[in-house]
Amino acid sequence: MAKKKNIEEPVKASGLFTYAPAPESPAAAGDIATSYGHFIGGEFVDSSGSEALKTVNPATEQVLAEFAQGTDEDVDRAVAAARKAFADWSALPGSERAKYLFRIARIVQERSRELAVLESIDNGKPIRETRDVDLPLVAAHFFYYAGWADKLDYAGFGPSPKPLGVAGQVIPWNFPLLMLAWKIAPALATGNTVVLKPAETTPLTALRFAEICRQAGLPKGVVNIVTGDGRTGAALTAHPDVNKVAFTGSTPVGRAIAKQLAGTRKKLSLELGGKAANIVFDDAPIDQAVEGIVNGIFFNQGHVCCAGSRLLVQESVQDELLDALKRRMATLRVGDPLDKNTDIGAINSAEQLARITALTDAGEAEGAERWSPTCELPGTGFWFRPTLFTGVSQAHRIAQEEIFGPVLSVLTFRTPAEAVEKANNTPYGLSAGIWTEKGSRILWMANRLKAGVVWANTFNKFDPTSPFGGYKESGYGREGGRHGLEAYLDV
Amino acid sequence: MSTVAANAPGVAGSGLADVAASEASLRRFLHGLPGVDQVGLEARAATLGTRSIKTAAKAYAIDLAISMIDLTTLEGADTVGKVRALCTKGRTPDPTDPTTPRVAAICVYPDMVATAKAALRGTDIQVASVATAFPAGRAALPVKLADTADAVAAGADEIDMVIDRGAFLSGRYLDVFNEIVAVKEACKRPDGSYAHLKVIFETGELQTYDNVRRVSWLAMLAGADFIKTSTGKVAVNATPPVTLLMLEAVRDFRAQTGVQVGVKPAGGIKTTKDAMKYLVMVNETLGDDWLTPHWFRFGASSLLNDLLMQRQKLTTGRYSGPDYVTVD
């Protein structure tokens, strides 16, 4: 485009017509019990301990339910149940295992509204995302790995690859049901049995998934769910009868697990933090790049390990792009996660909100310039305005540390080489985005970026057929696709 | 109503005055516009289509949509009686409810302009006429100009011209540009004022989104008051992604030149639900400034009745049938 005149256009909140609230009914989430135990050996059982934790709705701060803090004994029981089920489950022909997985996938689809609403209530993410992104992907993962169950001989891991045994899986709170699907679907398809621990702020959909396992007639003990906080997770990953550990979560916890498992025969896959660079060149499709930037960092309140939290923009289009980005950010609707028109929901917990606040304060203190659209935030609950930092340099904390919130740091570059250098200059290496109309540049960049996933002219797109995982402190191992099978096979 | 006189100085002051100095400079400019990523554009349009418009917002949007309609009849079989009936419908869309807003304009062929003008006397409803050898646009320039002048002389307030898609697709951008300039001149009335010029691209024939962005800028630079997707006479007419792209183009054009241009999706928009999606796109891409009949129109004939039925549902709480709205 010809040189842009610098018009000071007021950035204003969206339009003349304010959308009336379009709330999804909380009742659609189904009955939420006042307290939950574990799901072990196909039964809902009480914990052996008396300690209970509470899960709250982050949008209202209301307690939704109590759930058990899993003890060592609970973990022991669950692992034993999984071990017992392993013999029969792994001996089933792949085509039989596939039937169960297909059945689970179909039940997830049938109950998707219920699961979407429950996920939104427990996690704080907008119903628009659980309905349109999370649940379709959950079903897709089960369908996809169901398809592999009887074709493992042809997956490229040699003839008749064998399952590992009992998989201990620990998942985070940002995509509770989706991470469960990423972990459970390939494990079951390959003939393993699992003990899964959901995050302590979001256990409800995993427990609802336990019901689905029963509805699907899944043999007892193939899937076990033990709830609790980090102590329960540590007991699970340390358990001597667990053959495989899969963890998604923060880098410090991942590092602790790696230490814990070093020297054992357990197989480990880690999917940890990230600080992705979203790189915009001057020939990028500007309007779509703005959408990609927004989707990259504000999707799921920025609670995404592969979020495009560092915007690297070519200096020549910086002003134009930032004007467009601010204009677009002003139309984001923050509020009630159950409103179908909400774009950004609640921050998952008070603890996470405090962390985001501390890091953004540090950004200001270190001299970066902060900008947020003026939008009203609800009185109760945990909220954070979508935030943009300009004038950020690599030496700022907000350019180095994972914020895990709706906060974007903007840096600039002048040449492709500089973009690569800055993009790779982080301890992480999970994902990256490239925006340019030049195909050869996309390939040139993708070859040089140290990131497990590189998106071109898009961002935060997931598909069960595509492997996902990191470099450096973002972990190791891959989930999804044919590569995702390897983590659960003895190869 | 903006005219060339109002339009030209803005463009001149924006550094774009010389863009159309030669075929080469015009091409350089149009090809230098940011590209369009197909996947991203379509995804954005689809996302905007999921906004949930209920209750008060829906009532507001329905009335707004009715007031933005260019109620259209463009058939070979059009008669004076048919056009008069359409004009009556435009004045009182729902005879059972006088609070129903009027439509923005009645759109007819040039030979029906005088009839429509007479039938609409005393209202502020505009008469729009498709000129320039609509819908194919395959006639010599003098014929197109005569067609336009004839419609203007008959009293047309707005001229919907079609561009020469053949010239555009073969890269003769300057020819298209000059033709729009000439037609705009033919819109001039004896008193010096101009009929409002809407330029129809027939985006279904232009095929690519890059072409849509280029032709939007081309028309705006040439002085279009409105840019319009299509004639309604081909297989693919207005689509949400194409309209979104044109909304982005008028937004960028105003930011650069200070000149505001209207947008009119036409053809294939039949239901209230469709219309809501377009209004949401305008709302979230351009905001208040374009959410008026002066800057956004729907080219439609069957949309109105669906809007009226939805309107009745909101007021009565019940769905009525097609016999509760008039057929013309």
PDB file of N, CA and C in Angstrom, chain A residues 137-170:
ATOM      1  N   LEU A 137     -12.705 -30.865  18.488  1.00  0.00           N
ATOM      2  CA  LEU A 137     -11.361 -31.452  18.449  1.00  0.00           C
ATOM      3  C   LEU A 137     -11.263 -32.689  19.337  1.00  0.00           C
ATOM      4  N   VAL A 138     -11.959 -32.664  20.473  1.00  0.00           N
ATOM      5  CA  VAL A 138     -11.952 -33.836  21.360  1.00  0.00           C
ATOM      6  C   VAL A 138     -12.498 -35.040  20.596  1.00  0.00           C
ATOM      7  N   ALA A 139     -13.648 -34.861  19.975  1.00  0.00           N
ATOM      8  CA  ALA A 139     -14.242 -35.964  19.215  1.00  0.00           C
ATOM      9  C   ALA A 139     -13.306 -36.372  18.072  1.00  0.00           C
ATOM     10  N   ALA A 140     -12.716 -35.375  17.407  1.00  0.00           N
ATOM     11  CA  ALA A 140     -11.844 -35.676  16.270  1.00  0.00           C
ATOM     12  C   ALA A 140     -10.644 -36.517  16.694  1.00  0.00           C
ATOM     13  N   HIS A 141     -10.104 -36.235  17.881  1.00  0.00           N
ATOM     14  CA  HIS A 141      -8.958 -37.021  18.346  1.00  0.00           C
ATOM     15  C   HIS A 141      -9.343 -38.473  18.591  1.00  0.00           C
ATOM     16  N   PHE A 142     -10.490 -38.692  19.188  1.00  0.00           N
ATOM     17  CA  PHE A 142     -10.898 -40.080  19.406  1.00  0.00           C
ATOM     18  C   PHE A 142     -11.184 -40.780  18.080  1.00  0.00           C
ATOM     19  N   PHE A 143     -11.821 -40.074  17.160  1.00  0.00           N
ATOM     20  CA  PHE A 143     -12.069 -40.676  15.847  1.00  0.00           C
ATOM     21  C   PHE A 143     -10.749 -41.020  15.154  1.00  0.00           C
ATOM     22  N   TYR A 144      -9.817 -40.057  15.212  1.00  0.00           N
ATOM     23  CA  TYR A 144      -8.553 -40.243  14.500  1.00  0.00           C
ATOM     24  C   TYR A 144      -7.785 -41.449  15.042  1.00  0.00           C
ATOM     25  N   TYR A 145      -7.644 -41.523  16.371  1.00  0.00           N
ATOM     26  CA  TYR A 145      -6.856 -42.624  16.925  1.00  0.00           C
ATOM     27  C   TYR A 145      -7.617 -43.947  16.885  1.00  0.00           C
ATOM     28  N   ALA A 146      -8.940 -43.874  16.847  1.00  0.00           N
ATOM     29  CA  ALA A 146      -9.709 -45.097  16.620  1.00  0.00           C
ATOM     30  C   ALA A 146      -9.297 -45.695  15.275  1.00  0.00           C
ATOM     31  N   GLY A 147      -9.075 -44.817  14.313  1.00  0.00           N
ATOM     32  CA  GLY A 147      -8.679 -45.273  12.986  1.00  0.00           C
ATOM     33  C   GLY A 147      -7.318 -45.953  12.968  1.00  0.00           C
ATOM     34  N   TRP A 148      -6.432 -45.558  13.899  1.00  0.00           N
ATOM     35  CA  TRP A 148      -5.101 -46.158  13.926  1.00  0.00           C
ATOM     36  C   TRP A 148      -5.072 -47.517  14.631  1.00  0.00           C
ATOM     37  N   ALA A 149      -6.052 -47.770  15.517  1.00  0.00           N
ATOM     38  CA  ALA A 149      -5.946 -48.910  16.436  1.00  0.00           C
ATOM     39  C   ALA A 149      -5.693 -50.232  15.711  1.00  0.00           C
ATOM     40  N   ASP A 150      -6.288 -50.410  14.536  1.00  0.00           N
ATOM     41  CA  ASP A 150      -6.085 -51.693  13.845  1.00  0.00           C
ATOM     42  C   ASP A 150      -5.055 -51.578  12.722  1.00  0.00           C
ATOM     43  N   LYS A 151      -4.307 -50.470  12.696  1.00  0.00           N
ATOM     44  CA  LYS A 151      -3.320 -50.301  11.619  1.00  0.00           C
ATOM     45  C   LYS A 151      -1.921 -50.051  12.169  1.00  0.00           C
ATOM     46  N   LEU A 152      -1.719 -50.428  13.424  1.00  0.00           N
ATOM     47  CA  LEU A 152      -0.436 -50.123  14.066  1.00  0.00           C
ATOM     48  C   LEU A 152       0.728 -50.823  13.362  1.00  0.00           C
ATOM     49  N   ASP A 153       0.448 -51.960  12.761  1.00  0.00           N
ATOM     50  CA  ASP A 153       1.509 -52.674  12.042  1.00  0.00           C
ATOM     51  C   ASP A 153       2.043 -51.862  10.873  1.00  0.00           C
ATOM     52  N   TYR A 154       1.243 -50.926  10.427  1.00  0.00           N
ATOM     53  CA  TYR A 154       1.621 -50.157   9.236  1.00  0.00           C
ATOM     54  C   TYR A 154       1.982 -48.708   9.576  1.00  0.00           C
ATOM     55  N   ALA A 155       2.177 -48.444  10.874  1.00  0.00           N
ATOM     56  CA  ALA A 155       2.426 -47.069  11.289  1.00  0.00           C
ATOM     57  C   ALA A 155       3.896 -46.679  11.168  1.00  0.00           C
ATOM     58  N   GLY A 156       4.731 -47.640  10.770  1.00  0.00           N
ATOM     59  CA  GLY A 156       6.140 -47.314  10.577  1.00  0.00           C
ATOM     60  C   GLY A 156       7.000 -47.603  11.796  1.00  0.00           C
ATOM     61  N   PHE A 157       6.468 -48.372  12.749  1.00  0.00           N
ATOM     62  CA  PHE A 157       7.258 -48.714  13.942  1.00  0.00           C
ATOM     63  C   PHE A 157       7.591 -50.208  13.950  1.00  0.00           C
ATOM     64  N   GLY A 158       7.676 -50.804  12.804  1.00  0.00           N
ATOM     65  CA  GLY A 158       7.985 -52.231  12.720  1.00  0.00           C
ATOM     66  C   GLY A 158       6.720 -53.052  12.831  1.00  0.00           C
ATOM     67  N   PRO A 159       6.826 -54.379  12.576  1.00  0.00           N
ATOM     68  CA  PRO A 159       5.651 -55.231  12.639  1.00  0.00           C
ATOM     69  C   PRO A 159       5.174 -55.407  14.077  1.00  0.00           C
ATOM     70  N   SER A 160       3.881 -55.401  14.265  1.00  0.00           N
ATOM     71  CA  SER A 160       3.207 -55.549  15.567  1.00  0.00           C
ATOM     72  C   SER A 160       3.936 -54.888  16.739  1.00  0.00           C
ATOM     73  N   PRO A 161       3.968 -53.569  16.752  1.00  0.00           N
ATOM     74  CA  PRO A 161       4.569 -52.867  17.897  1.00  0.00           C
ATOM     75  C   PRO A 161       3.726 -53.092  19.148  1.00  0.00           C
ATOM     76  N   LYS A 162       4.377 -53.156  20.294  1.00  0.00           N
ATOM     77  CA  LYS A 162       3.694 -53.509  21.544  1.00  0.00           C
ATOM     78  C   LYS A 162       3.395 -52.277  22.409  1.00  0.00           C
ATOM     79  N   PRO A 163       2.292 -52.311  23.142  1.00  0.00           N
ATOM     80  CA  PRO A 163       2.013 -51.212  24.086  1.00  0.00           C
ATOM     81  C   PRO A 163       2.994 -51.247  25.251  1.00  0.00           C
ATOM     82  N   LEU A 164       3.047 -50.171  25.994  1.00  0.00           N
ATOM     83  CA  LEU A 164       4.005 -50.065  27.091  1.00  0.00           C
ATOM     84  C   LEU A 164       3.462 -50.627  28.392  1.00  0.00           C
ATOM     85  N   GLY A 165       2.157 -50.490  28.608  1.00  0.00           N
ATOM     86  CA  GLY A 165       1.572 -50.968  29.862  1.00  0.00           C
ATOM     87  C   GLY A 165       0.643 -49.929  30.444  1.00  0.00           C
ATOM     88  N   VAL A 166       0.964 -49.477  31.659  1.00  0.00           N
ATOM     89  CA  VAL A 166       0.123 -48.492  32.328  1.00  0.00           C
ATOM     90  C   VAL A 166       0.716 -47.099  32.100  1.00  0.00           C
ATOM     91  N   ALA A 167      -0.122 -46.215  31.594  1.00  0.00           N
ATOM     92  CA  ALA A 167       0.337 -44.844  31.364  1.00  0.00           C
ATOM     93  C   ALA A 167      -0.202 -43.936  32.467  1.00  0.00           C
ATOM     94  N   GLY A 168       0.701 -43.198  33.113  1.00  0.00           N
ATOM     95  CA  GLY A 168       0.304 -42.193  34.101  1.00  0.00           C
ATOM     96  C   GLY A 168       0.305 -40.847  33.423  1.00  0.00           C
ATOM     97  N   GLN A 169      -0.841 -40.175  33.393  1.00  0.00           N
ATOM     98  CA  GLN A 169      -0.969 -38.951  32.615  1.00  0.00           C
ATOM     99  C   GLN A 169      -1.417 -37.786  33.495  1.00  0.00           C
ATOM    100  N   VAL A 170      -0.718 -36.693  33.379  1.00  0.00           N
ATOM    101  CA  VAL A 170      -1.042 -35.507  34.180  1.00  0.00           C
ATOM    102  C   VAL A 170      -1.284 -34.352  33.221  1.00  0.00           C
TER     103      VAL A 170
END
